[in-house]
Coordinates of C-alpha atoms in Angstrom, one line a residue:
M1 CA 54.7 103.8 54.0
S2 CA 57.0 106.4 55.5
G3 CA 60.6 105.4 55.4
L4 CA 64.1 106.5 54.5
L5 CA 67.1 104.5 53.4
I6 CA 70.5 105.7 54.8
T7 CA 73.1 104.5 52.3
A8 CA 76.6 105.5 51.4
T9 CA 79.3 105.3 48.8
D10 CA 81.0 102.3 50.5
T11 CA 81.6 100.7 53.9
D12 CA 82.6 102.9 56.8
A13 CA 81.6 106.1 54.9
G14 CA 79.2 107.1 57.8
K15 CA 75.8 105.5 57.4
T16 CA 75.7 104.4 61.1
L17 CA 76.8 107.8 62.3
L18 CA 74.1 109.6 60.3
T19 CA 71.5 107.0 61.5
C20 CA 72.5 107.5 65.1
A21 CA 72.4 111.3 64.7
L22 CA 68.9 111.2 63.3
I23 CA 67.7 108.8 66.1
A24 CA 69.3 111.0 68.8
Y25 CA 67.6 114.1 67.2
W26 CA 64.3 112.3 67.1
Q27 CA 64.4 111.1 70.6
R28 CA 65.3 114.5 71.9
Y29 CA 62.9 116.6 69.9
C30 CA 60.2 114.4 68.3
H31 CA 59.3 112.0 71.1
A32 CA 55.5 112.5 70.5
Y33 CA 56.0 110.4 67.4
R34 CA 57.2 106.8 67.2
L35 CA 60.4 105.9 65.3
G36 CA 61.3 102.6 63.8
V37 CA 64.9 101.5 63.0
L38 CA 65.7 98.7 60.7
K39 CA 69.0 97.1 59.7
P40 CA 67.6 94.6 57.1
L41 CA 70.8 92.5 56.9
Q42 CA 73.9 92.5 59.1
S43 CA 77.1 90.4 58.8
G44 CA 79.1 90.2 62.0
P45 CA 78.5 92.3 65.2
G46 CA 78.2 96.0 64.7
D47 CA 75.2 98.3 64.1
R48 CA 72.4 96.5 65.8
E49 CA 74.5 96.2 69.0
L50 CA 75.3 99.9 68.9
Y51 CA 71.7 100.8 68.5
Q52 CA 70.7 98.6 71.4
R53 CA 73.4 100.1 73.6
L54 CA 72.7 103.7 72.8
F55 CA 68.9 103.9 72.4
D56 CA 65.6 102.7 73.8
L57 CA 64.0 101.7 70.5
E58 CA 61.3 99.7 72.1
Q59 CA 61.3 97.1 69.3
P60 CA 62.3 93.4 69.3
N61 CA 65.5 92.3 67.8
A62 CA 63.6 90.5 65.0
L63 CA 62.4 93.9 63.8
L64 CA 65.7 95.7 64.3
N65 CA 67.8 93.1 62.4
P66 CA 65.8 90.3 60.9
I67 CA 68.7 88.7 58.9
Y68 CA 72.1 88.1 60.5
Y69 CA 75.2 86.2 59.6
D70 CA 78.3 85.7 61.8
A71 CA 81.0 86.4 59.2
P72 CA 81.8 90.1 58.7
L73 CA 81.6 89.9 54.9
A74 CA 79.2 90.8 52.2
P75 CA 75.8 89.1 52.9
P76 CA 75.9 86.7 49.9
I77 CA 79.4 85.5 50.9
A78 CA 78.5 85.3 54.6
A79 CA 75.4 83.3 53.8
R80 CA 77.4 81.0 51.6
L81 CA 79.9 80.3 54.4
A82 CA 76.9 79.6 56.7
Q83 CA 75.6 77.2 54.1
Q84 CA 72.4 79.3 53.8
S85 CA 70.6 81.1 51.1
I86 CA 69.3 84.6 51.5
D87 CA 65.5 85.1 51.7
L88 CA 64.7 88.8 52.0
T89 CA 61.1 88.1 53.1
P90 CA 61.8 88.5 56.8
A91 CA 63.4 91.9 56.1
W92 CA 60.4 93.1 54.1
Q93 CA 58.0 91.8 56.7
A94 CA 59.9 93.7 59.4
Y95 CA 59.7 96.9 57.4
C96 CA 56.0 96.5 56.8
T97 CA 55.4 95.9 60.5
L98 CA 57.4 98.9 61.5
S99 CA 55.7 101.0 58.9
R100 CA 52.3 100.1 60.3
E101 CA 53.3 100.6 63.9
R102 CA 55.7 103.6 63.7
D103 CA 55.4 107.1 62.2
W104 CA 58.7 106.9 60.4
V105 CA 61.2 104.2 59.7
L106 CA 64.9 104.6 59.3
V107 CA 66.5 101.8 57.2
E108 CA 70.3 101.5 57.3
G109 CA 71.8 99.8 54.3
V110 CA 74.6 97.4 53.9
G111 CA 77.9 98.8 52.7
G112 CA 77.4 101.1 49.7
L113 CA 74.5 101.6 47.3
G114 CA 76.2 99.1 45.0
S115 CA 76.9 96.5 47.7
P116 CA 75.3 93.1 47.2
V117 CA 72.4 92.0 49.5
T118 CA 71.9 88.7 47.6
E119 CA 73.6 86.9 44.7
E120 CA 71.4 89.0 42.3
L121 CA 70.4 92.2 44.1
T122 CA 72.3 95.3 45.4
M123 CA 71.2 97.9 48.0
A124 CA 70.1 100.0 45.0
D125 CA 67.8 97.2 43.9
L126 CA 66.3 96.8 47.4
A127 CA 65.7 100.6 47.7
A128 CA 63.9 100.5 44.3
D129 CA 61.8 97.4 45.3
W130 CA 60.8 98.9 48.6
R131 CA 60.3 102.3 47.1
L132 CA 62.5 104.0 49.7
P133 CA 63.7 107.5 49.3
V134 CA 67.5 107.7 49.8
V135 CA 70.1 109.9 51.5
L136 CA 73.6 109.2 50.4
V137 CA 76.5 109.6 52.8
V138 CA 79.9 110.5 51.3
A139 CA 83.1 110.4 53.4
V140 CA 85.3 113.5 53.2
R141 CA 88.5 111.9 51.8
L142 CA 90.4 111.6 48.5
G143 CA 88.2 110.1 45.9
A144 CA 84.9 111.5 47.4
I145 CA 83.9 113.4 44.3
A146 CA 84.2 110.4 42.0
Q147 CA 82.4 108.1 44.5
A148 CA 79.6 110.6 44.8
V149 CA 79.2 110.9 41.0
A150 CA 79.2 107.1 40.5
N151 CA 76.7 106.4 43.3
V152 CA 74.3 109.1 42.1
A153 CA 74.5 107.6 38.6
L154 CA 73.6 104.2 40.1
A155 CA 70.7 105.8 42.0
R156 CA 69.4 107.4 38.9
Q157 CA 69.8 104.2 36.9
Q158 CA 67.5 102.5 39.4
G159 CA 65.0 105.4 39.5
L160 CA 65.6 106.1 43.1
Q161 CA 64.3 109.2 44.8
L162 CA 67.6 110.7 46.1
R163 CA 66.8 113.3 48.8
G164 CA 70.4 114.6 49.0
I165 CA 74.0 114.0 50.0
V166 CA 75.5 114.3 53.5
L167 CA 79.3 114.7 53.8
N168 CA 80.9 113.0 56.7
Y169 CA 84.2 113.8 58.5
R170 CA 85.5 110.4 59.5
Q171 CA 88.6 112.1 61.0
P172 CA 89.6 115.7 61.8
V173 CA 90.3 117.6 58.6
P174 CA 91.2 121.3 58.3
S175 CA 88.5 123.3 56.5
D176 CA 90.8 124.2 53.6
A177 CA 91.7 120.5 53.0
A178 CA 88.1 119.5 53.3
D179 CA 87.2 122.0 50.5
Q180 CA 89.8 120.3 48.3
L181 CA 88.8 116.7 49.1
A182 CA 85.0 117.0 49.0
P183 CA 83.9 120.5 47.8
A184 CA 80.1 120.6 48.4
S185 CA 79.5 123.0 45.5
L186 CA 81.4 120.9 43.0
I187 CA 79.7 117.7 44.2
A188 CA 76.3 119.3 43.9
S189 CA 77.1 120.7 40.5
L190 CA 78.4 117.4 39.1
T191 CA 75.6 115.3 40.5
Q192 CA 72.7 117.8 40.4
V193 CA 71.8 116.6 43.9
P194 CA 71.8 119.0 46.9
V195 CA 74.4 118.6 49.6
L196 CA 72.3 118.6 52.8
G197 CA 75.2 119.5 55.1
T198 CA 78.1 117.8 56.9
L199 CA 78.5 115.6 59.9
P200 CA 81.5 116.9 61.9
Y201 CA 84.1 114.6 63.4
L202 CA 82.9 113.6 66.8
D203 CA 85.5 112.9 69.6
D204 CA 82.8 110.8 71.3
A205 CA 80.4 109.3 68.8
D206 CA 78.4 107.7 71.6
D207 CA 77.4 111.1 73.1
L208 CA 73.7 111.5 72.3
G209 CA 73.8 115.2 72.8
S210 CA 76.6 115.6 70.2
L211 CA 74.8 113.3 67.8
A212 CA 71.6 115.3 68.0
Q213 CA 73.5 118.5 67.6
A214 CA 75.2 117.1 64.5
A215 CA 71.7 116.3 63.0
K216 CA 70.5 119.8 63.7
G217 CA 73.2 121.1 61.3
L218 CA 71.6 119.2 58.3
S219 CA 68.8 120.3 56.0
L220 CA 66.3 118.2 57.9
E221 CA 63.4 119.5 55.9
R222 CA 64.7 117.4 53.0
I223 CA 65.4 114.3 55.2
M224 CA 62.5 114.1 57.6
P225 CA 58.9 114.4 56.6
Q226 CA 56.9 117.1 58.3
P227 CA 55.8 117.5 61.0
F228 CA 58.7 115.5 62.4
W229 CA 61.5 118.0 61.8
V230 CA 61.0 121.1 63.9
K231 CA 62.4 124.6 63.8
D232 CA 61.8 125.5 67.4
L233 CA 64.2 123.1 69.0
T234 CA 63.2 122.6 72.7
P235 CA 64.6 119.4 74.2
T236 CA 61.9 117.0 75.4
R237 CA 64.2 114.3 76.7
S238 CA 67.6 113.9 78.3
T239 CA 70.3 112.9 75.8
S240 CA 72.9 111.8 78.2
T241 CA 75.0 108.9 77.0
R242 CA 73.8 105.5 78.1
S243 CA 76.4 103.0 79.3

């Protein structure tokens, strides 16, 4: 199976932005191959609706987001409020189906790597069970260094294959301040994990051209398996924003 888990240090660190950037890049430059996108669990409206609005994924909702709860809370709590128990079987089946039908599958996690997906399991456990390589998104803000170190430690404890770290600017930050809040060299030194680049702050995060451009600035050779990432970037499809 060829898949990748996009996870983060916590909620709103930038998982969705990185996932959207990689989808936009793929649809612009790699259209000869088929991409699958999976949000295994979602609580409250959000990511799946964004993907459906921005992209032509050509996959049914059951494969995009097989497990959904109305309450915007951690899945075990949202399931409890709905008087349900969480069975991850539909999520695993969706991943297996996409893996058979698509060349690569992007899996966006829930919250951070340590966030619960059931009463007993975290996203780190799911990544280990599904044998997914991982990219960790770290938001550029105070506390970023400690969060990166802690999440890398959790990934290693679970034996995960951590491809690298992506720093995300959630708001405009001067370069000198960014170097103080989340210095890439220090994070790489402390974690012994490469920093694959940064996602810049985007005024319009719905603009597919800007998203694809953001992905181009990353070390895609460590994120995307060959031959999917390309060096000769010739657009093959319009990336105008869909309404």
